[in-house]
Amino acid sequence: MHSMLMIHVGEFTVRYLALIIILAYASIPLITHSSSIGMQINNPPPSLGGYSYVGSLSNDTNVIVTVHVPLRNINLLYQYVELISNPGSPMYHHFLSKAQVASLFYPVDEFNNVIAFLKDHGFKILFTAADSIIVAEGNVSLVERYLGLRYAVYSNGSVSFYESYGEPKLGNIMVYSSNITMLLLENPPFLITGSELSSLRNIIRGGVNLTYPIEAYWPTVLQRVYNATALYKMGYYGQNYTIGIIDFFGDPYIIDQLMQFDNETGLPNPPGFNIVPIGPYNPNLGVYNGWAYEISLDVEVAHAIAPKANITLYVANPALPLAAIIAYIVDQGSVNVVSQSFGFSESILSMVNGPAFYFNVFLTDEYYALGSVEGITFIASSGDGGGAGYSNGPIGSVVYPSVSPYVTAVGGTTAYVQLPNGSYYQTAWSSYGFIPLNMNLGGSTGGVSIIEPKPWYQLKIATPRSYPFGRMTPDISMDASPYPGLLILGPANTLLITGGTSAASPLLAGLLTLVMDYVHSSLGLINPSLYSIAGNINEYGKAIIPITFGYNIPW
């Protein structure tokens, strides 16, 4: 495993930094921005399938508005990501300091001007991030009068959402206001819990030669499967590093649950556990819509692998665009790795309007890149729909943010563990076509992106014939199958059997935190290193174990 973790850390001289900047400026044109990107000017934009336009919001309705002041030197930022993350580069792991990032990329003067404008016109500033993102609150009348946006409401008869449209009055400053992401994140997308498994049992009861999960083990059993025990023996438990976890809505009981989880498994309490809300926050909602169970899984699994690491749980308001959430975390600069057990299928993203795509994908990539040059590692679940899932067509649809080139996509395996001796065997997660129910999709989602181009570290991997020249996922896989599942403690200390790539993301986050402890450094974007190892016959099979048995339709 250690061959995967070789990191060369050196001092970043000012002279060398200046030389790289000069070369970059000489060779790369700067990106320009336009306030009209994807903005519908006069008429309400088209809606998602199944939803109809039903009117507008009343003038006194309070709404959340996200304002983006374009970052400076975007192409330089992307070049830095590549140079800092490539193992053969002289800048490998020479991460930029917050001061260097601010000096190179933050539009401070424009940002301050926009803040003053919003305050002067009655907007309440909820939070800011990276001197480029402003999340504010005001009523519809204020937004229409001073920002130039109007609102359209759409409904399918039981659920509704709103979107803004029009041309912002702030020049090249982008403005976004919609709660469509609340609709997409209403429930945890990649968490398999008892409700799904109970439905499965009802369907197959009385059937012949069909199995369903009645066995599970604590996440601590996976310590040996992923060789974390070797690092424990050397004294590396993730101490002095912090795991960040992004979830939504909240869990009012997570602190008590984690303490009880430690009592059950014999783990020490984490040295630090912080809950950081991003935007308006009501944790009780998470109990009703399932996010509390997702939070339980994410926190407990990450802690089980890196028991002495700090944990910061970011609980984001689901109405916020993803770019604002990632920008906030990058600006805080308090975590080393970020686990994301959620995603939007590209089949859905292809139907949303320009501003929603811009603020949830295009801009989000910029802030993933910004965090990467500071040394933050971003991880995301690849999904539970198999290779043909999340789509009406035969190709299937991968999910964002796992397809971002600056995020490590984590797929799923099935880990069979023989207790009590702990011997194990892993296969591909082949789910019998049970999850989602009655659909033959395989387990771990994988495929080719239609929105993200193939990144530099995948150029040597052939794209399947007839597929777009896009980003391929997942990059690596860990245990996710509910056959057998993982035991966690949910709200009210309820013992649950869970699964899904929701588990794989925090598993990898915990393991990478042990690696950071071992090499005494953050890792940043690990994808170029992963593909470098995969192409090295002396390392592949040692640092990364190939899975050779199982299926994932159509792959």
Coordinates of C-alpha atoms in Angstrom, one line a residue:
M1 CA 0.0 0.0 0.0
H2 CA 2.9 2.4 0.8
S3 CA 4.0 2.6 -2.9
M4 CA 0.7 4.4 -3.6
L5 CA 1.5 6.9 -0.9
M6 CA 4.9 8.2 -1.8
I7 CA 4.8 12.0 -1.5
H8 CA 7.8 14.3 -2.0
V9 CA 7.4 17.5 0.1
G10 CA 9.6 20.5 -0.4
E11 CA 9.7 24.3 0.0
F12 CA 7.9 26.5 -2.5
T13 CA 10.3 29.3 -3.3
V14 CA 8.9 32.7 -4.3
R15 CA 11.3 32.8 -7.3
Y16 CA 9.9 29.5 -8.6
L17 CA 6.3 30.6 -8.1
A18 CA 6.9 33.8 -10.0
L19 CA 8.4 31.9 -12.9
I20 CA 5.4 29.6 -13.2
I21 CA 3.1 32.5 -13.1
I22 CA 5.0 34.3 -15.8
L23 CA 5.0 31.2 -18.0
A24 CA 1.3 30.6 -17.5
Y25 CA 0.4 34.2 -18.3
A26 CA 2.4 34.0 -21.5
S27 CA 0.8 30.8 -22.7
I28 CA -2.8 30.8 -21.6
P29 CA -5.6 33.3 -22.4
L30 CA -7.9 34.4 -19.6
I31 CA -11.5 33.3 -19.5
T32 CA -14.0 36.1 -19.9
H33 CA -17.4 36.1 -18.3
S34 CA -20.8 37.3 -19.5
S35 CA -23.8 38.1 -17.4
S36 CA -26.0 36.5 -20.0
I37 CA -24.7 33.0 -19.6
G38 CA -27.8 30.8 -19.7
M39 CA -30.1 33.5 -18.4
Q40 CA -33.6 33.6 -19.9
I41 CA -34.3 37.3 -20.5
N42 CA -38.0 37.9 -20.8
N43 CA -40.0 34.7 -20.4
P44 CA -40.2 32.0 -17.7
P45 CA -37.7 29.3 -18.5
P46 CA -38.8 25.8 -19.5
S47 CA -39.3 23.4 -16.7
L48 CA -38.4 19.9 -15.7
G49 CA -40.5 17.1 -17.2
G50 CA -43.7 16.6 -15.3
Y51 CA -43.8 20.1 -13.9
S52 CA -45.9 23.0 -15.2
Y53 CA -45.6 26.8 -14.8
V54 CA -48.2 27.9 -12.2
G55 CA -47.3 31.6 -11.6
S56 CA -44.8 33.7 -9.7
L57 CA -43.9 34.3 -6.1
S58 CA -45.6 37.1 -4.2
N59 CA -43.5 40.3 -3.7
D60 CA -43.1 39.7 0.1
T61 CA -41.8 36.2 -0.2
N62 CA -38.3 35.9 1.2
V63 CA -35.8 34.1 -1.1
I64 CA -32.1 33.2 -1.0
V65 CA -29.9 34.7 -3.6
T66 CA -26.4 33.6 -4.5
V67 CA -24.1 36.1 -6.2
H68 CA -20.9 35.1 -7.9
V69 CA -18.1 37.5 -8.6
P70 CA -15.9 35.8 -11.2
L71 CA -12.6 34.5 -9.9
R72 CA -9.5 35.8 -11.5
N73 CA -7.0 33.8 -13.6
I74 CA -9.1 30.7 -14.0
N75 CA -6.9 29.1 -16.6
L76 CA -3.9 29.6 -14.4
L77 CA -5.8 27.9 -11.6
Y78 CA -6.5 24.8 -13.7
Q79 CA -2.8 24.7 -14.8
Y80 CA -1.8 24.8 -11.1
V81 CA -4.1 21.8 -10.3
E82 CA -2.4 19.7 -13.0
L83 CA 1.1 20.7 -12.0
I84 CA 0.6 20.2 -8.3
S85 CA -1.2 16.8 -8.6
N86 CA 1.0 15.1 -11.2
P87 CA 3.6 12.8 -9.6
G88 CA 6.2 13.6 -12.2
S89 CA 5.9 17.4 -11.9
P90 CA 8.5 19.5 -10.1
M91 CA 5.6 21.2 -8.3
Y92 CA 4.1 17.9 -7.1
H93 CA 2.4 18.6 -3.7
H94 CA 3.7 22.1 -3.5
F95 CA 0.3 23.3 -2.3
L96 CA -0.5 27.0 -2.4
S97 CA -1.1 28.8 0.9
K98 CA -4.4 30.7 1.5
A99 CA -2.6 34.0 1.0
Q100 CA -1.2 32.8 -2.4
V101 CA -4.6 31.6 -3.5
A102 CA -6.2 34.9 -2.5
S103 CA -3.5 37.0 -4.2
L104 CA -3.8 35.0 -7.5
F105 CA -7.5 34.3 -7.8
Y106 CA -9.8 36.3 -5.5
P107 CA -11.6 39.4 -7.0
V108 CA -11.4 41.3 -3.8
D109 CA -12.3 44.8 -5.0
E110 CA -15.3 43.7 -7.0
F111 CA -16.4 41.5 -4.2
N112 CA -16.4 44.4 -1.7
N113 CA -18.3 46.6 -4.1
V114 CA -21.1 44.0 -4.5
I115 CA -21.3 43.4 -0.7
A116 CA -21.7 47.2 -0.2
F117 CA -24.4 47.4 -2.9
L118 CA -26.4 44.5 -1.4
K119 CA -26.3 45.9 2.1
D120 CA -27.2 49.4 1.0
H121 CA -30.3 48.1 -0.7
G122 CA -31.7 46.1 2.2
F123 CA -30.3 42.6 1.6
K124 CA -29.3 40.4 4.6
I125 CA -25.9 38.7 4.0
L126 CA -26.1 35.1 5.2
F127 CA -22.5 34.2 4.5
T128 CA -19.7 34.9 2.0
A129 CA -16.9 32.6 0.7
A130 CA -13.6 32.9 -1.1
D131 CA -14.2 36.6 -1.7
S132 CA -16.3 35.7 -4.7
I133 CA -19.5 34.0 -3.4
I134 CA -22.2 36.0 -1.5
V135 CA -25.3 34.3 -0.2
A136 CA -28.0 36.8 0.7
E137 CA -31.6 36.9 1.7
G138 CA -34.3 39.4 0.6
N139 CA -37.8 39.5 -0.6
V140 CA -38.9 39.1 -4.2
S141 CA -39.6 42.9 -4.5
L142 CA -36.0 43.7 -3.6
V143 CA -34.6 41.1 -6.0
E144 CA -36.7 42.3 -8.9
R145 CA -36.0 46.0 -8.2
Y146 CA -32.2 45.9 -7.6
L147 CA -31.0 42.7 -9.2
G148 CA -33.3 42.5 -12.2
L149 CA -34.6 39.0 -11.7
R150 CA -38.2 37.7 -11.7
Y151 CA -39.5 34.4 -10.5
A152 CA -41.4 31.5 -11.9
V153 CA -43.1 28.7 -9.9
Y154 CA -43.5 25.2 -11.2
S155 CA -45.5 22.3 -9.8
N156 CA -46.3 18.7 -10.6
G157 CA -49.5 18.9 -8.5
S158 CA -47.9 17.9 -5.2
V159 CA -44.4 19.4 -5.2
S160 CA -43.3 22.8 -6.4
F161 CA -40.1 24.8 -6.8
Y162 CA -39.2 28.3 -8.0
E163 CA -36.5 29.6 -10.4
S164 CA -35.4 33.1 -11.2
Y165 CA -35.0 34.5 -14.7
G166 CA -34.0 37.7 -16.4
E167 CA -30.8 39.7 -16.9
P168 CA -29.0 40.7 -13.7
K169 CA -28.3 44.4 -13.3
L170 CA -24.8 43.9 -11.9
G171 CA -22.8 43.7 -15.2
N172 CA -20.6 40.6 -15.3
I173 CA -21.7 39.5 -11.8
M174 CA -23.8 36.3 -11.9
V175 CA -26.9 36.1 -9.8
Y176 CA -28.9 32.9 -9.0
S177 CA -32.0 32.2 -7.0
S178 CA -33.8 28.9 -7.1
N179 CA -34.7 26.0 -4.7
I180 CA -34.6 23.3 -7.4
T181 CA -31.7 21.5 -5.6
M182 CA -34.0 21.1 -2.6
L183 CA -36.2 19.0 -4.9
L184 CA -33.2 16.9 -6.1
L185 CA -31.9 16.4 -2.6
E186 CA -35.2 15.7 -0.9
N187 CA -33.9 12.3 0.2
P188 CA -30.4 10.8 0.3
P189 CA -29.8 9.5 -3.3
F190 CA -27.2 6.7 -2.6
L191 CA -28.2 5.4 0.8
I192 CA -29.8 1.9 1.0
T193 CA -31.5 1.4 4.3
G194 CA -34.0 -0.9 6.0
S195 CA -37.0 0.5 4.1
E196 CA -35.6 -0.6 0.8
L197 CA -34.5 -3.9 2.2
S198 CA -37.9 -4.5 3.8
S199 CA -39.6 -3.9 0.5
L200 CA -37.3 -6.4 -1.1
R201 CA -38.1 -9.0 1.4
N202 CA -41.8 -8.6 0.8
I203 CA -41.3 -9.0 -2.9
I204 CA -39.2 -12.1 -2.8
R205 CA -40.8 -13.9 0.2
G206 CA -41.7 -17.4 -0.9
G207 CA -39.4 -17.3 -3.9
V208 CA -36.8 -19.9 -4.7
N209 CA -33.0 -19.4 -4.6
L210 CA -33.3 -15.7 -3.9
T211 CA -31.3 -14.1 -1.2
Y212 CA -31.8 -11.0 0.9
P213 CA -29.5 -9.5 3.6
I214 CA -29.9 -10.8 7.1
E215 CA -26.1 -10.5 7.8
A216 CA -24.1 -7.4 8.5
Y217 CA -21.0 -6.3 10.4
W218 CA -19.7 -3.2 12.0
P219 CA -17.7 -0.9 9.8
T220 CA -14.6 -1.6 12.0
V221 CA -14.5 -5.1 10.4
L222 CA -13.3 -3.3 7.2
Q223 CA -10.1 -2.0 8.9
R224 CA -8.4 -5.3 8.1
V225 CA -9.9 -5.5 4.6
Y226 CA -8.3 -2.2 3.6
N227 CA -5.1 -2.8 5.5
A228 CA -5.7 0.1 7.9
T229 CA -4.4 -2.2 10.7
A230 CA -0.9 -2.0 9.3
L231 CA -0.9 1.7 9.8
Y232 CA -2.5 1.4 13.3
K233 CA 0.5 -0.8 14.3
M234 CA 2.8 2.0 13.4
G235 CA 0.8 4.5 15.4
Y236 CA -1.1 6.2 12.6
Y237 CA -4.8 6.6 13.4
G238 CA -5.5 9.9 11.5
Q239 CA -4.5 12.2 14.4
N240 CA -3.9 15.8 13.6
Y241 CA -6.0 15.6 10.4
T242 CA -9.6 16.5 9.8
I243 CA -12.3 14.7 7.7
G244 CA -15.0 16.9 6.3
I245 CA -18.4 15.4 5.5
I246 CA -21.1 17.2 3.4
D247 CA -24.7 16.3 4.2
F248 CA -28.0 18.1 4.1
F249 CA -30.9 19.0 6.5
G250 CA -29.2 17.5 9.6
D251 CA -29.4 15.0 12.4
P252 CA -30.2 16.4 15.9
Y253 CA -28.9 13.2 17.6
I254 CA -25.6 12.6 15.8
I255 CA -23.4 13.5 18.8
D256 CA -25.1 11.0 21.1
Q257 CA -25.2 8.4 18.3
L258 CA -21.5 8.7 17.8
M259 CA -20.8 8.2 21.5
Q260 CA -23.0 5.1 21.6
F261 CA -21.3 3.8 18.4
D262 CA -18.0 4.1 20.1
N263 CA -19.3 2.2 23.1
E264 CA -20.5 -0.6 20.9
T265 CA -17.4 -0.9 18.8
G266 CA -14.7 -0.1 21.4
L267 CA -13.5 3.0 19.5
P268 CA -12.2 6.1 21.1
N269 CA -14.3 9.3 20.7
P270 CA -12.9 11.5 18.0
P271 CA -10.6 14.3 19.4
G272 CA -12.8 16.9 17.7
F273 CA -16.3 16.7 16.3
N274 CA -17.9 19.9 14.9
I275 CA -21.2 20.5 13.2
V276 CA -21.0 23.5 10.8
P277 CA -24.3 24.6 9.2
I278 CA -24.1 26.2 5.8
G279 CA -27.1 28.4 5.3
P280 CA -30.4 28.2 7.3
Y281 CA -30.5 25.1 9.4
N282 CA -33.2 22.9 11.0
P283 CA -31.7 19.5 11.9
N284 CA -35.0 18.0 12.8
L285 CA -36.0 17.8 9.1
G286 CA -33.3 15.2 8.5
V287 CA -35.1 12.7 10.7
Y288 CA -38.2 12.9 8.5
N289 CA -36.6 12.7 5.1
G290 CA -33.8 10.2 5.7
W291 CA -30.8 12.5 5.8
A292 CA -30.3 11.8 9.5
Y293 CA -29.6 8.2 8.5
E294 CA -27.2 9.3 5.8
I295 CA -25.4 11.4 8.3
S296 CA -25.2 8.5 10.8
L297 CA -23.6 6.3 8.1
D298 CA -21.1 8.9 6.9
V299 CA -19.9 9.9 10.3
E300 CA -19.7 6.5 11.8
V301 CA -18.0 4.8 8.8
A302 CA -15.3 7.6 8.5
H303 CA -14.6 7.4 12.2
A304 CA -14.4 3.6 12.2
I305 CA -11.5 3.8 9.7
A306 CA -9.7 6.9 11.1
P307 CA -10.7 6.7 14.8
K308 CA -8.4 9.5 16.0
A309 CA -9.1 12.0 13.2
N310 CA -11.1 15.1 13.8
I311 CA -14.5 15.3 12.0
T312 CA -16.3 18.3 10.7
L313 CA -19.9 17.7 9.6
Y314 CA -21.0 20.4 7.1
V315 CA -24.8 20.5 7.1
A316 CA -25.8 22.5 4.0
N317 CA -29.2 24.0 3.3
P318 CA -30.4 22.0 0.2
A319 CA -31.7 25.2 -1.5
L320 CA -28.1 26.4 -1.9
P321 CA -26.3 25.8 -5.2
L322 CA -23.4 23.4 -4.8
A323 CA -20.8 26.0 -5.8
A324 CA -21.7 28.1 -2.7
I325 CA -21.3 25.1 -0.5
I326 CA -17.9 24.0 -1.8
A327 CA -16.7 27.7 -1.9
Y328 CA -17.6 28.0 1.8
I329 CA -15.6 24.8 2.8
V330 CA -12.6 25.9 0.7
D331 CA -12.7 29.3 2.3
Q332 CA -12.8 27.8 5.8
G333 CA -9.7 25.8 5.0
S334 CA -10.1 23.6 8.1
V335 CA -10.4 20.1 6.6
N336 CA -8.0 17.9 4.6
V337 CA -10.5 15.6 2.9
V338 CA -14.2 16.0 2.0
S339 CA -16.6 13.1 1.6
Q340 CA -19.8 13.6 -0.5
S341 CA -22.4 10.8 -0.5
F342 CA -24.8 12.4 -2.9
G343 CA -25.0 13.4 -6.5
F344 CA -27.2 14.6 -9.4
S345 CA -27.5 12.3 -12.4
E346 CA -26.4 13.8 -15.7
S347 CA -29.8 12.8 -17.2
I348 CA -31.4 15.3 -14.7
L349 CA -28.6 17.9 -15.3
S350 CA -29.3 17.9 -19.0
M351 CA -32.9 19.1 -18.3
V352 CA -32.2 21.9 -15.8
N353 CA -31.9 25.5 -17.0
G354 CA -28.6 27.3 -17.7
P355 CA -28.3 29.2 -14.4
A356 CA -28.9 26.0 -12.4
F357 CA -26.3 24.1 -14.4
Y358 CA -23.9 27.0 -14.1
F359 CA -24.1 27.3 -10.4
N360 CA -24.2 23.6 -9.6
V361 CA -21.7 22.2 -12.1
F362 CA -19.6 24.8 -14.0
L363 CA -18.8 27.1 -11.0
T364 CA -18.5 24.1 -8.6
D365 CA -15.6 22.7 -10.7
E366 CA -13.8 26.0 -10.1
Y367 CA -14.1 25.7 -6.4
Y368 CA -13.1 22.1 -6.4
A369 CA -10.0 23.2 -8.3
L370 CA -9.4 26.0 -5.8
G371 CA -9.5 23.6 -2.9
S372 CA -7.3 21.1 -4.7
V373 CA -4.4 23.6 -5.1
E374 CA -4.6 24.2 -1.3
G375 CA -4.3 20.4 -0.6
I376 CA -7.9 19.4 0.0
T377 CA -9.0 16.0 -1.4
F378 CA -12.6 15.8 -2.6
I379 CA -14.3 12.4 -2.8
A380 CA -17.8 11.6 -4.1
S381 CA -20.0 8.5 -4.4
S382 CA -20.4 7.2 -7.9
G383 CA -24.0 6.1 -7.4
D384 CA -26.0 2.9 -6.9
G385 CA -27.7 2.6 -10.3
G386 CA -25.2 0.3 -12.0
G387 CA -23.8 0.9 -15.4
A388 CA -27.2 1.4 -17.0
G389 CA -28.9 3.4 -14.2
Y390 CA -30.3 6.9 -13.8
S391 CA -31.3 7.1 -17.5
N392 CA -34.1 6.3 -19.9
G393 CA -31.6 5.1 -22.5
P394 CA -29.3 2.1 -22.8
I395 CA -26.1 3.9 -22.0
G396 CA -26.9 4.9 -18.4
S397 CA -26.0 8.1 -16.7
V398 CA -23.2 8.9 -14.3
V399 CA -23.6 11.5 -11.6
Y400 CA -22.1 14.9 -10.5
P401 CA -20.0 15.7 -8.5
S402 CA -18.3 12.3 -8.9
V403 CA -17.7 13.2 -12.6
S404 CA -15.9 16.4 -11.8
P405 CA -12.2 16.1 -12.9
Y406 CA -11.2 17.5 -9.5
V407 CA -13.1 14.9 -7.5
T408 CA -12.3 11.2 -6.9
A409 CA -15.3 9.0 -7.8
V410 CA -15.8 6.1 -5.5
G411 CA -17.7 3.1 -6.7
G412 CA -18.8 0.0 -4.8
T413 CA -17.6 -3.5 -4.2
T414 CA -19.0 -6.4 -2.1
A415 CA -16.7 -7.4 0.7
Y416 CA -17.3 -10.9 2.1
V417 CA -15.7 -11.2 5.6
Q418 CA -15.3 -14.5 7.4
L419 CA -15.8 -14.0 11.1
P420 CA -14.2 -14.3 13.6
N421 CA -10.8 -14.7 11.8
G422 CA -11.4 -11.7 9.5
S423 CA -10.4 -13.3 6.2
Y424 CA -12.1 -11.6 3.3
Y425 CA -12.8 -11.6 -0.4
Q426 CA -14.0 -8.8 -2.6
T427 CA -16.1 -8.9 -5.8
A428 CA -17.8 -6.3 -7.9
W429 CA -21.1 -5.1 -6.4
S430 CA -23.5 -7.2 -8.5
S431 CA -26.9 -6.5 -6.9
Y432 CA -29.1 -9.2 -8.5
G433 CA -31.1 -6.3 -10.1
F434 CA -32.9 -5.7 -6.7
I435 CA -31.7 -2.1 -6.1
P436 CA -33.5 0.0 -7.2
L437 CA -36.4 -2.5 -6.8
N438 CA -37.5 -4.5 -9.8
M439 CA -34.8 -3.0 -12.1
N440 CA -31.8 -5.0 -13.4
L441 CA -29.2 -2.3 -13.0
G442 CA -26.2 -3.9 -11.3
G443 CA -24.9 -2.1 -8.3
S444 CA -22.1 0.5 -8.4
T445 CA -22.7 3.2 -11.0
G446 CA -20.0 3.7 -13.6
G447 CA -19.8 5.0 -17.1
V448 CA -18.8 7.9 -19.3
S449 CA -19.8 11.6 -18.7
I450 CA -21.5 13.6 -21.4
I451 CA -20.8 16.9 -19.6
E452 CA -17.2 16.6 -18.4
P453 CA -14.5 16.0 -20.9
K454 CA -11.9 13.3 -20.4
P455 CA -9.3 14.7 -17.9
W456 CA -5.5 14.6 -18.6
Y457 CA -5.0 11.7 -16.2
Q458 CA -7.3 9.4 -18.1
L459 CA -6.0 10.2 -21.6
K460 CA -4.1 6.9 -21.8
I461 CA -7.3 4.9 -21.1
A462 CA -9.4 4.0 -24.1
T463 CA -12.9 5.3 -24.3
P464 CA -15.4 2.6 -25.1
R465 CA -16.6 2.7 -28.7
S466 CA -19.6 4.8 -29.5
Y467 CA -19.3 6.7 -26.2
P468 CA -18.4 10.4 -25.8
F469 CA -14.8 11.4 -25.1
G470 CA -15.7 12.1 -21.5
R471 CA -14.7 11.7 -17.9
M472 CA -15.0 8.0 -16.9
T473 CA -16.1 6.9 -13.4
P474 CA -15.5 5.5 -10.9
D475 CA -11.8 5.9 -10.2
I476 CA -11.6 3.4 -7.4
S477 CA -14.1 1.3 -5.4
M478 CA -14.7 0.2 -1.8
D479 CA -17.3 -1.8 0.0
A480 CA -20.9 -0.7 -0.7
S481 CA -23.1 -3.7 -1.2
P482 CA -25.9 -4.4 1.3
Y483 CA -25.2 -8.1 0.8
P484 CA -23.8 -8.2 3.5
G485 CA -24.4 -4.7 4.8
L486 CA -22.9 -2.4 7.4
L487 CA -24.3 -1.9 10.9
I488 CA -24.8 1.6 12.0
L489 CA -26.6 3.4 14.8
G490 CA -29.3 5.8 13.5
P491 CA -31.5 8.3 15.2
A492 CA -32.6 7.1 18.7
N493 CA -29.7 4.7 18.6
T494 CA -31.6 2.4 16.3
L495 CA -29.5 -0.4 14.9
L496 CA -29.6 -0.4 11.1
I497 CA -28.3 -2.4 8.1
T498 CA -27.1 -0.1 5.4
G499 CA -25.2 -0.1 2.1
G500 CA -24.7 1.8 -1.1
T501 CA -21.8 4.0 -2.4
S502 CA -22.9 6.3 0.4
A503 CA -20.6 4.1 2.5
A504 CA -17.8 3.9 0.0
S505 CA -17.1 7.6 0.1
P506 CA -16.5 8.0 3.9
L507 CA -14.6 4.7 3.8
L508 CA -12.1 6.2 1.4
A509 CA -12.0 9.5 3.3
G510 CA -11.1 7.7 6.5
L511 CA -8.4 5.6 4.8
L512 CA -6.8 8.6 3.1
T513 CA -6.7 10.4 6.4
L514 CA -4.5 7.5 7.7
V515 CA -2.3 8.0 4.7
M516 CA -2.0 11.7 5.4
D517 CA -1.0 10.9 9.0
Y518 CA 1.6 8.4 7.6
V519 CA 3.2 10.9 5.1
H520 CA 2.6 14.0 7.3
S521 CA 1.0 15.9 4.5
S522 CA -2.3 16.6 2.8
L523 CA -2.8 14.8 -0.5
G524 CA -4.9 17.2 -2.7
L525 CA -6.2 15.7 -5.9
I526 CA -5.2 12.0 -5.9
N527 CA -6.5 11.0 -9.3
P528 CA -3.3 11.4 -11.3
S529 CA -1.5 9.3 -8.7
L530 CA -4.2 6.6 -8.9
Y531 CA -3.9 6.3 -12.7
S532 CA -0.1 6.5 -12.5
I533 CA -0.2 3.5 -10.1
A534 CA -2.7 1.7 -12.3
G535 CA -0.3 2.0 -15.3
N536 CA 2.7 0.7 -13.3
I537 CA 3.0 -3.1 -13.3
N538 CA 5.3 -3.1 -10.3
E539 CA 2.7 -1.2 -8.1
Y540 CA -0.7 -2.2 -9.5
G541 CA -2.0 -5.1 -7.5
K542 CA -0.1 -4.0 -4.4
A543 CA -1.3 -0.5 -3.7
I544 CA -4.6 -1.1 -5.6
I545 CA -6.1 -4.5 -5.7
P546 CA -7.9 -5.4 -9.0
I547 CA -11.4 -6.8 -8.7
T548 CA -11.7 -9.6 -11.2
F549 CA -15.1 -11.2 -10.4
G550 CA -18.6 -9.9 -10.8
Y551 CA -20.6 -7.9 -13.3
N552 CA -21.9 -4.4 -13.9
I553 CA -24.4 -4.1 -16.8
P554 CA -23.5 -3.1 -19.5
W555 CA -19.8 -3.2 -18.7

